[in-house]
């Protein structure tokens, strides 16, 4: 709103998302990524208090009416600011903007932050310090809505290989990766009967790589992997960091 009042029209809208706005841990990820955007001189703005939920959790939970009400509200707001390009850090927001909003008339160029960063690396505009995590073993957990839903597999791996020489895959990865246990609105309901929670199974898989950093690229995954590390009493020795945080550290931002 402030930029529009001055007659400016930013190239990108950075969609912060519910987790980026309200979750104390994920706020650090959003701050790290905005530092990277600023470092790259990317012309972006945020909606601030005008941003509301995309409606993704409502749709996943089966409340189609609430989803459409939220989505149409967001579309009207974006129309008001003539938004054409959206950058997201949350794969759930990315997926719904890219694949489901067009059904309601919301057509945008939607870019996941990893795609943007990879593009700048390829163009030579972003050089990461390959020694920043030289002796740190890093593994990566594929978010379902980035991987299976949108086939973004190579970008996160190529970025991580720019900052460490010690990247280690989990047993199940890429299209065979195990969900963190939070997708499909499972994040917001009690666990069902079973022998083991999904987030514990996935955390155990990550620990078997002997990595000291588990890289994630989704707020839901971050919450679940962190819970898994706490359950295994490993949260002090193993770090769960978003790729945006790793990049910011590599650039000393």
PDB file of C-alpha atoms in Angstrom:
ATOM      1  CA  UNK A   1       0.000   0.000   0.000  1.00  0.00           C
ATOM      2  CA  UNK A   2       2.833   2.412   0.875  1.00  0.00           C
ATOM      3  CA  UNK A   3       4.607   1.802  -2.442  1.00  0.00           C
ATOM      4  CA  UNK A   4       1.383   2.192  -4.427  1.00  0.00           C
ATOM      5  CA  UNK A   5       0.652   5.461  -2.607  1.00  0.00           C
ATOM      6  CA  UNK A   6       4.006   6.734  -3.930  1.00  0.00           C
ATOM      7  CA  UNK A   7       3.153   5.578  -7.450  1.00  0.00           C
ATOM      8  CA  UNK A   8       5.607   2.667  -7.325  1.00  0.00           C
ATOM      9  CA  UNK A   9       4.768  -0.806  -8.593  1.00  0.00           C
ATOM     10  CA  UNK A  10       7.125  -3.530  -7.301  1.00  0.00           C
ATOM     11  CA  UNK A  11       8.045  -6.344  -9.687  1.00  0.00           C
ATOM     12  CA  UNK A  12       7.276  -9.085  -7.163  1.00  0.00           C
ATOM     13  CA  UNK A  13       4.851  -9.654  -4.332  1.00  0.00           C
ATOM     14  CA  UNK A  14       6.537 -11.698  -1.612  1.00  0.00           C
ATOM     15  CA  UNK A  15       3.798 -13.815  -0.038  1.00  0.00           C
ATOM     16  CA  UNK A  16       4.791 -14.210   3.631  1.00  0.00           C
ATOM     17  CA  UNK A  17       2.160 -16.831   4.524  1.00  0.00           C
ATOM     18  CA  UNK A  18       0.555 -17.731   7.850  1.00  0.00           C
ATOM     19  CA  UNK A  19       3.682 -19.423   9.252  1.00  0.00           C
ATOM     20  CA  UNK A  20       5.920 -16.522   8.249  1.00  0.00           C
ATOM     21  CA  UNK A  21       3.554 -14.112   9.972  1.00  0.00           C
ATOM     22  CA  UNK A  22       2.707 -16.018  13.152  1.00  0.00           C
ATOM     23  CA  UNK A  23       5.142 -18.874  13.834  1.00  0.00           C
ATOM     24  CA  UNK A  24       8.119 -17.586  15.848  1.00  0.00           C
ATOM     25  CA  UNK A  25      10.531 -20.150  14.405  1.00  0.00           C
ATOM     26  CA  UNK A  26       9.484 -19.603  10.788  1.00  0.00           C
ATOM     27  CA  UNK A  27       9.632 -15.812  11.154  1.00  0.00           C
ATOM     28  CA  UNK A  28      13.421 -16.291  11.226  1.00  0.00           C
ATOM     29  CA  UNK A  29      13.257 -18.046   7.847  1.00  0.00           C
ATOM     30  CA  UNK A  30      11.230 -15.225   6.290  1.00  0.00           C
ATOM     31  CA  UNK A  31      13.649 -12.635   7.690  1.00  0.00           C
ATOM     32  CA  UNK A  32      16.600 -14.600   6.269  1.00  0.00           C
ATOM     33  CA  UNK A  33      14.987 -14.765   2.834  1.00  0.00           C
ATOM     34  CA  UNK A  34      14.102 -11.047   2.781  1.00  0.00           C
ATOM     35  CA  UNK A  35      17.779 -10.326   3.542  1.00  0.00           C
ATOM     36  CA  UNK A  36      18.692 -12.429   0.492  1.00  0.00           C
ATOM     37  CA  UNK A  37      16.114 -10.566  -1.649  1.00  0.00           C
ATOM     38  CA  UNK A  38      17.543  -7.234  -0.488  1.00  0.00           C
ATOM     39  CA  UNK A  39      21.117  -8.453  -1.106  1.00  0.00           C
ATOM     40  CA  UNK A  40      20.119  -9.296  -4.703  1.00  0.00           C
ATOM     41  CA  UNK A  41      18.421  -5.877  -5.172  1.00  0.00           C
ATOM     42  CA  UNK A  42      15.133  -7.567  -6.087  1.00  0.00           C
ATOM     43  CA  UNK A  43      12.203  -5.158  -6.304  1.00  0.00           C
ATOM     44  CA  UNK A  44       9.575  -6.661  -3.997  1.00  0.00           C
ATOM     45  CA  UNK A  45       6.889  -5.727  -1.510  1.00  0.00           C
ATOM     46  CA  UNK A  46       4.584  -7.491   0.956  1.00  0.00           C
ATOM     47  CA  UNK A  47       0.893  -6.980   1.637  1.00  0.00           C
ATOM     48  CA  UNK A  48       1.395  -6.605   5.392  1.00  0.00           C
ATOM     49  CA  UNK A  49      -1.875  -6.600   7.296  1.00  0.00           C
ATOM     50  CA  UNK A  50      -3.826  -6.987   4.054  1.00  0.00           C
ATOM     51  CA  UNK A  51      -2.461 -10.514   3.585  1.00  0.00           C
ATOM     52  CA  UNK A  52      -4.821 -13.307   4.651  1.00  0.00           C
ATOM     53  CA  UNK A  53      -4.632 -17.107   4.424  1.00  0.00           C
ATOM     54  CA  UNK A  54      -4.802 -18.547   0.893  1.00  0.00           C
ATOM     55  CA  UNK A  55      -7.450 -21.025   2.050  1.00  0.00           C
ATOM     56  CA  UNK A  56      -5.220 -24.065   1.507  1.00  0.00           C
ATOM     57  CA  UNK A  57      -5.780 -25.626   4.971  1.00  0.00           C
ATOM     58  CA  UNK A  58      -9.540 -25.150   4.618  1.00  0.00           C
ATOM     59  CA  UNK A  59      -9.624 -26.935   1.262  1.00  0.00           C
ATOM     60  CA  UNK A  60      -7.383 -29.785   2.483  1.00  0.00           C
ATOM     61  CA  UNK A  61      -9.651 -30.234   5.501  1.00  0.00           C
ATOM     62  CA  UNK A  62     -12.703 -30.454   3.223  1.00  0.00           C
ATOM     63  CA  UNK A  63     -14.268 -27.027   3.801  1.00  0.00           C
ATOM     64  CA  UNK A  64     -14.608 -25.988   0.147  1.00  0.00           C
ATOM     65  CA  UNK A  65     -16.886 -23.028   0.863  1.00  0.00           C
ATOM     66  CA  UNK A  66     -14.428 -21.459   3.299  1.00  0.00           C
ATOM     67  CA  UNK A  67     -11.585 -22.063   0.814  1.00  0.00           C
ATOM     68  CA  UNK A  68     -13.425 -20.267  -1.994  1.00  0.00           C
ATOM     69  CA  UNK A  69     -14.358 -17.354   0.277  1.00  0.00           C
ATOM     70  CA  UNK A  70     -10.732 -16.907   1.336  1.00  0.00           C
ATOM     71  CA  UNK A  71      -9.346 -17.405  -2.167  1.00  0.00           C
ATOM     72  CA  UNK A  72     -11.720 -14.891  -3.765  1.00  0.00           C
ATOM     73  CA  UNK A  73     -10.844 -12.332  -1.068  1.00  0.00           C
ATOM     74  CA  UNK A  74      -7.127 -12.798  -1.794  1.00  0.00           C
ATOM     75  CA  UNK A  75      -7.713 -12.567  -5.568  1.00  0.00           C
ATOM     76  CA  UNK A  76      -9.561  -9.254  -5.138  1.00  0.00           C
ATOM     77  CA  UNK A  77      -6.711  -7.847  -3.032  1.00  0.00           C
ATOM     78  CA  UNK A  78      -4.118  -8.920  -5.609  1.00  0.00           C
ATOM     79  CA  UNK A  79      -6.233  -7.432  -8.406  1.00  0.00           C
ATOM     80  CA  UNK A  80      -6.346  -4.126  -6.537  1.00  0.00           C
ATOM     81  CA  UNK A  81      -2.513  -3.965  -6.589  1.00  0.00           C
ATOM     82  CA  UNK A  82      -2.224  -5.400 -10.104  1.00  0.00           C
ATOM     83  CA  UNK A  83      -0.012  -8.265  -8.883  1.00  0.00           C
ATOM     84  CA  UNK A  84       1.491 -10.355 -11.676  1.00  0.00           C
ATOM     85  CA  UNK A  85       4.412 -12.188 -10.012  1.00  0.00           C
ATOM     86  CA  UNK A  86       4.337 -13.898  -6.606  1.00  0.00           C
ATOM     87  CA  UNK A  87       7.319 -15.306  -4.685  1.00  0.00           C
ATOM     88  CA  UNK A  88       6.538 -17.849  -1.966  1.00  0.00           C
ATOM     89  CA  UNK A  89       8.591 -19.665   0.657  1.00  0.00           C
ATOM     90  CA  UNK A  90       5.712 -21.972   1.658  1.00  0.00           C
ATOM     91  CA  UNK A  91       5.122 -24.872  -0.782  1.00  0.00           C
ATOM     92  CA  UNK A  92       1.448 -25.007   0.222  1.00  0.00           C
ATOM     93  CA  UNK A  93       0.919 -21.370  -0.798  1.00  0.00           C
ATOM     94  CA  UNK A  94       3.003 -21.970  -3.941  1.00  0.00           C
ATOM     95  CA  UNK A  95       0.928 -24.982  -4.974  1.00  0.00           C
ATOM     96  CA  UNK A  96      -2.474 -23.412  -4.426  1.00  0.00           C
ATOM     97  CA  UNK A  97      -1.551 -20.135  -6.190  1.00  0.00           C
ATOM     98  CA  UNK A  98      -0.020 -21.975  -9.120  1.00  0.00           C
ATOM     99  CA  UNK A  99      -2.391 -24.909  -9.606  1.00  0.00           C
ATOM    100  CA  UNK A 100      -5.735 -24.078  -7.976  1.00  0.00           C
ATOM    101  CA  UNK A 101      -6.274 -20.306  -8.037  1.00  0.00           C
ATOM    102  CA  UNK A 102      -6.535 -20.218 -11.864  1.00  0.00           C
ATOM    103  CA  UNK A 103      -9.877 -22.079 -11.539  1.00  0.00           C
ATOM    104  CA  UNK A 104     -11.218 -19.020  -9.688  1.00  0.00           C
ATOM    105  CA  UNK A 105      -9.691 -16.470 -12.063  1.00  0.00           C
ATOM    106  CA  UNK A 106      -6.437 -15.908 -10.166  1.00  0.00           C
ATOM    107  CA  UNK A 107      -3.676 -16.210 -12.777  1.00  0.00           C
ATOM    108  CA  UNK A 108      -0.157 -15.274 -11.694  1.00  0.00           C
ATOM    109  CA  UNK A 109       3.455 -16.137 -12.359  1.00  0.00           C
ATOM    110  CA  UNK A 110       4.186 -18.045  -9.161  1.00  0.00           C
ATOM    111  CA  UNK A 111       7.824 -18.591  -8.191  1.00  0.00           C
ATOM    112  CA  UNK A 112       9.120 -20.723  -5.350  1.00  0.00           C
ATOM    113  CA  UNK A 113      12.048 -19.072  -3.577  1.00  0.00           C
ATOM    114  CA  UNK A 114      14.376 -21.971  -4.454  1.00  0.00           C
ATOM    115  CA  UNK A 115      13.667 -21.492  -8.161  1.00  0.00           C
ATOM    116  CA  UNK A 116      14.479 -17.790  -7.832  1.00  0.00           C
ATOM    117  CA  UNK A 117      17.733 -18.406  -5.967  1.00  0.00           C
ATOM    118  CA  UNK A 118      18.805 -21.115  -8.433  1.00  0.00           C
ATOM    119  CA  UNK A 119      18.145 -18.698 -11.318  1.00  0.00           C
ATOM    120  CA  UNK A 120      20.417 -16.056  -9.767  1.00  0.00           C
ATOM    121  CA  UNK A 121      23.143 -18.656  -9.141  1.00  0.00           C
ATOM    122  CA  UNK A 122      22.927 -19.832 -12.781  1.00  0.00           C
ATOM    123  CA  UNK A 123      23.168 -16.234 -14.015  1.00  0.00           C
ATOM    124  CA  UNK A 124      26.260 -15.665 -11.873  1.00  0.00           C
ATOM    125  CA  UNK A 125      24.531 -12.928  -9.848  1.00  0.00           C
ATOM    126  CA  UNK A 126      24.623 -14.945  -6.623  1.00  0.00           C
ATOM    127  CA  UNK A 127      27.858 -16.566  -5.502  1.00  0.00           C
ATOM    128  CA  UNK A 128      27.619 -18.660  -2.368  1.00  0.00           C
ATOM    129  CA  UNK A 129      30.592 -19.442  -0.152  1.00  0.00           C
ATOM    130  CA  UNK A 130      31.342 -23.103  -0.830  1.00  0.00           C
ATOM    131  CA  UNK A 131      33.438 -23.216   2.351  1.00  0.00           C
ATOM    132  CA  UNK A 132      30.642 -21.879   4.582  1.00  0.00           C
ATOM    133  CA  UNK A 133      29.550 -25.394   5.489  1.00  0.00           C
ATOM    134  CA  UNK A 134      32.561 -27.216   4.038  1.00  0.00           C
ATOM    135  CA  UNK A 135      32.846 -29.850   6.756  1.00  0.00           C
ATOM    136  CA  UNK A 136      29.157 -29.934   7.667  1.00  0.00           C
ATOM    137  CA  UNK A 137      27.139 -32.911   6.497  1.00  0.00           C
ATOM    138  CA  UNK A 138      23.720 -31.753   5.300  1.00  0.00           C
ATOM    139  CA  UNK A 139      20.716 -33.863   4.349  1.00  0.00           C
ATOM    140  CA  UNK A 140      17.511 -32.595   2.745  1.00  0.00           C
ATOM    141  CA  UNK A 141      13.876 -33.450   3.361  1.00  0.00           C
ATOM    142  CA  UNK A 142      11.642 -33.095   0.274  1.00  0.00           C
ATOM    143  CA  UNK A 143       8.369 -31.255   1.011  1.00  0.00           C
ATOM    144  CA  UNK A 144       5.465 -33.068  -0.693  1.00  0.00           C
ATOM    145  CA  UNK A 145       4.048 -29.890  -2.233  1.00  0.00           C
ATOM    146  CA  UNK A 146       7.414 -28.957  -3.746  1.00  0.00           C
ATOM    147  CA  UNK A 147       8.440 -32.433  -4.823  1.00  0.00           C
ATOM    148  CA  UNK A 148       5.627 -34.752  -5.822  1.00  0.00           C
ATOM    149  CA  UNK A 149       3.112 -31.967  -6.450  1.00  0.00           C
ATOM    150  CA  UNK A 150       5.370 -29.647  -8.487  1.00  0.00           C
ATOM    151  CA  UNK A 151       8.516 -31.668  -9.295  1.00  0.00           C
ATOM    152  CA  UNK A 152      10.963 -29.217  -7.739  1.00  0.00           C
ATOM    153  CA  UNK A 153      13.742 -31.675  -6.899  1.00  0.00           C
ATOM    154  CA  UNK A 154      16.969 -30.428  -8.499  1.00  0.00           C
ATOM    155  CA  UNK A 155      16.932 -26.783  -7.316  1.00  0.00           C
ATOM    156  CA  UNK A 156      17.264 -27.420  -3.553  1.00  0.00           C
ATOM    157  CA  UNK A 157      19.954 -30.057  -4.091  1.00  0.00           C
ATOM    158  CA  UNK A 158      22.000 -27.874  -6.426  1.00  0.00           C
ATOM    159  CA  UNK A 159      21.803 -24.969  -3.974  1.00  0.00           C
ATOM    160  CA  UNK A 160      22.903 -27.163  -1.051  1.00  0.00           C
ATOM    161  CA  UNK A 161      25.795 -28.557  -3.081  1.00  0.00           C
ATOM    162  CA  UNK A 162      26.943 -24.944  -3.610  1.00  0.00           C
ATOM    163  CA  UNK A 163      27.457 -24.500   0.139  1.00  0.00           C
ATOM    164  CA  UNK A 164      28.646 -27.939   1.268  1.00  0.00           C
ATOM    165  CA  UNK A 165      30.865 -30.667  -0.148  1.00  0.00           C
ATOM    166  CA  UNK A 166      29.182 -33.163   2.153  1.00  0.00           C
ATOM    167  CA  UNK A 167      25.571 -33.565   1.003  1.00  0.00           C
ATOM    168  CA  UNK A 168      23.914 -36.866   1.957  1.00  0.00           C
ATOM    169  CA  UNK A 169      20.549 -38.135   0.709  1.00  0.00           C
ATOM    170  CA  UNK A 170      18.079 -39.921   2.970  1.00  0.00           C
ATOM    171  CA  UNK A 171      17.049 -43.470   2.064  1.00  0.00           C
ATOM    172  CA  UNK A 172      13.721 -42.229   0.727  1.00  0.00           C
ATOM    173  CA  UNK A 173      14.083 -39.054  -1.291  1.00  0.00           C
ATOM    174  CA  UNK A 174      12.726 -37.150  -4.299  1.00  0.00           C
ATOM    175  CA  UNK A 175       9.456 -38.785  -5.487  1.00  0.00           C
ATOM    176  CA  UNK A 176       9.872 -41.567  -2.904  1.00  0.00           C
ATOM    177  CA  UNK A 177      10.363 -39.188   0.031  1.00  0.00           C
ATOM    178  CA  UNK A 178       8.220 -39.751   3.101  1.00  0.00           C
ATOM    179  CA  UNK A 179       5.823 -36.964   4.079  1.00  0.00           C
ATOM    180  CA  UNK A 180       6.695 -35.122   7.311  1.00  0.00           C
ATOM    181  CA  UNK A 181       3.196 -35.957   8.568  1.00  0.00           C
ATOM    182  CA  UNK A 182       1.689 -32.451   8.415  1.00  0.00           C
ATOM    183  CA  UNK A 183       0.313 -32.242   4.865  1.00  0.00           C
ATOM    184  CA  UNK A 184      -3.356 -32.441   3.922  1.00  0.00           C
ATOM    185  CA  UNK A 185      -4.340 -30.439   7.046  1.00  0.00           C
ATOM    186  CA  UNK A 186      -2.940 -33.235   9.265  1.00  0.00           C
ATOM    187  CA  UNK A 187      -0.956 -30.455  10.986  1.00  0.00           C
ATOM    188  CA  UNK A 188      -4.151 -29.254  12.651  1.00  0.00           C
ATOM    189  CA  UNK A 189      -5.655 -32.513  13.960  1.00  0.00           C
ATOM    190  CA  UNK A 190      -4.893 -35.112  16.576  1.00  0.00           C
ATOM    191  CA  UNK A 191      -2.912 -38.204  15.605  1.00  0.00           C
ATOM    192  CA  UNK A 192      -4.856 -41.299  14.634  1.00  0.00           C
ATOM    193  CA  UNK A 193      -4.251 -44.763  16.059  1.00  0.00           C
ATOM    194  CA  UNK A 194      -1.052 -46.443  14.968  1.00  0.00           C
ATOM    195  CA  UNK A 195       2.312 -47.728  16.102  1.00  0.00           C
ATOM    196  CA  UNK A 196       4.422 -44.683  15.226  1.00  0.00           C
ATOM    197  CA  UNK A 197       3.896 -41.061  14.206  1.00  0.00           C
ATOM    198  CA  UNK A 198       5.074 -40.163  10.691  1.00  0.00           C
ATOM    199  CA  UNK A 199       7.285 -37.300  11.886  1.00  0.00           C
ATOM    200  CA  UNK A 200       9.205 -39.700  14.163  1.00  0.00           C
ATOM    201  CA  UNK A 201       9.747 -42.162  11.304  1.00  0.00           C
ATOM    202  CA  UNK A 202      11.032 -39.353   9.074  1.00  0.00           C
ATOM    203  CA  UNK A 203      13.274 -37.885  11.780  1.00  0.00           C
ATOM    204  CA  UNK A 204      14.812 -41.323  12.356  1.00  0.00           C
ATOM    205  CA  UNK A 205      15.506 -41.590   8.624  1.00  0.00           C
ATOM    206  CA  UNK A 206      17.230 -38.193   8.690  1.00  0.00           C
ATOM    207  CA  UNK A 207      19.315 -39.161  11.708  1.00  0.00           C
ATOM    208  CA  UNK A 208      20.556 -42.303   9.944  1.00  0.00           C
ATOM    209  CA  UNK A 209      22.425 -40.074   7.447  1.00  0.00           C
ATOM    210  CA  UNK A 210      24.642 -38.814  10.331  1.00  0.00           C
ATOM    211  CA  UNK A 211      24.017 -35.273   9.076  1.00  0.00           C
ATOM    212  CA  UNK A 212      24.485 -32.428  11.538  1.00  0.00           C
ATOM    213  CA  UNK A 213      22.050 -30.223   9.586  1.00  0.00           C
ATOM    214  CA  UNK A 214      18.653 -31.285   8.250  1.00  0.00           C
ATOM    215  CA  UNK A 215      17.657 -28.787   5.549  1.00  0.00           C
ATOM    216  CA  UNK A 216      13.968 -28.121   4.947  1.00  0.00           C
ATOM    217  CA  UNK A 217      12.034 -25.849   2.584  1.00  0.00           C
ATOM    218  CA  UNK A 218       8.540 -25.743   4.118  1.00  0.00           C
ATOM    219  CA  UNK A 219       7.160 -24.353   7.406  1.00  0.00           C
ATOM    220  CA  UNK A 220       5.107 -27.492   8.098  1.00  0.00           C
ATOM    221  CA  UNK A 221       8.127 -29.739   7.478  1.00  0.00           C
ATOM    222  CA  UNK A 222      10.251 -27.551   9.746  1.00  0.00           C
ATOM    223  CA  UNK A 223       7.771 -27.925  12.610  1.00  0.00           C
ATOM    224  CA  UNK A 224       7.488 -31.691  12.218  1.00  0.00           C
ATOM    225  CA  UNK A 225      11.214 -32.397  11.765  1.00  0.00           C
ATOM    226  CA  UNK A 226      11.987 -30.189  14.781  1.00  0.00           C
ATOM    227  CA  UNK A 227       9.408 -32.125  16.822  1.00  0.00           C
ATOM    228  CA  UNK A 228      11.032 -35.366  15.664  1.00  0.00           C
ATOM    229  CA  UNK A 229      14.459 -34.173  16.804  1.00  0.00           C
ATOM    230  CA  UNK A 230      13.032 -33.187  20.189  1.00  0.00           C
ATOM    231  CA  UNK A 231      11.353 -36.596  20.506  1.00  0.00           C
ATOM    232  CA  UNK A 232      14.732 -38.285  19.862  1.00  0.00           C
ATOM    233  CA  UNK A 233      16.519 -35.825  22.219  1.00  0.00           C
ATOM    234  CA  UNK A 234      18.717 -34.623  19.374  1.00  0.00           C
ATOM    235  CA  UNK A 235      17.638 -30.982  19.102  1.00  0.00           C
ATOM    236  CA  UNK A 236      20.843 -29.671  20.710  1.00  0.00           C
ATOM    237  CA  UNK A 237      23.272 -31.551  18.436  1.00  0.00           C
ATOM    238  CA  UNK A 238      21.337 -31.637  15.133  1.00  0.00           C
ATOM    239  CA  UNK A 239      20.099 -28.398  13.553  1.00  0.00           C
ATOM    240  CA  UNK A 240      16.969 -28.102  11.430  1.00  0.00           C
ATOM    241  CA  UNK A 241      17.513 -25.109   9.126  1.00  0.00           C
ATOM    242  CA  UNK A 242      15.601 -23.823   6.139  1.00  0.00           C
ATOM    243  CA  UNK A 243      17.597 -23.442   2.921  1.00  0.00           C
ATOM    244  CA  UNK A 244      16.985 -19.656   3.099  1.00  0.00           C
ATOM    245  CA  UNK A 245      18.773 -19.577   6.463  1.00  0.00           C
ATOM    246  CA  UNK A 246      21.706 -21.585   5.080  1.00  0.00           C
ATOM    247  CA  UNK A 247      22.016 -19.167   2.148  1.00  0.00           C
ATOM    248  CA  UNK A 248      21.882 -16.111   4.440  1.00  0.00           C
ATOM    249  CA  UNK A 249      24.597 -17.637   6.655  1.00  0.00           C
ATOM    250  CA  UNK A 250      26.714 -18.431   3.590  1.00  0.00           C
ATOM    251  CA  UNK A 251      26.467 -14.760   2.563  1.00  0.00           C
ATOM    252  CA  UNK A 252      27.084 -13.556   6.151  1.00  0.00           C
ATOM    253  CA  UNK A 253      23.795 -11.640   6.122  1.00  0.00           C
TER     254      UNK A 253
END
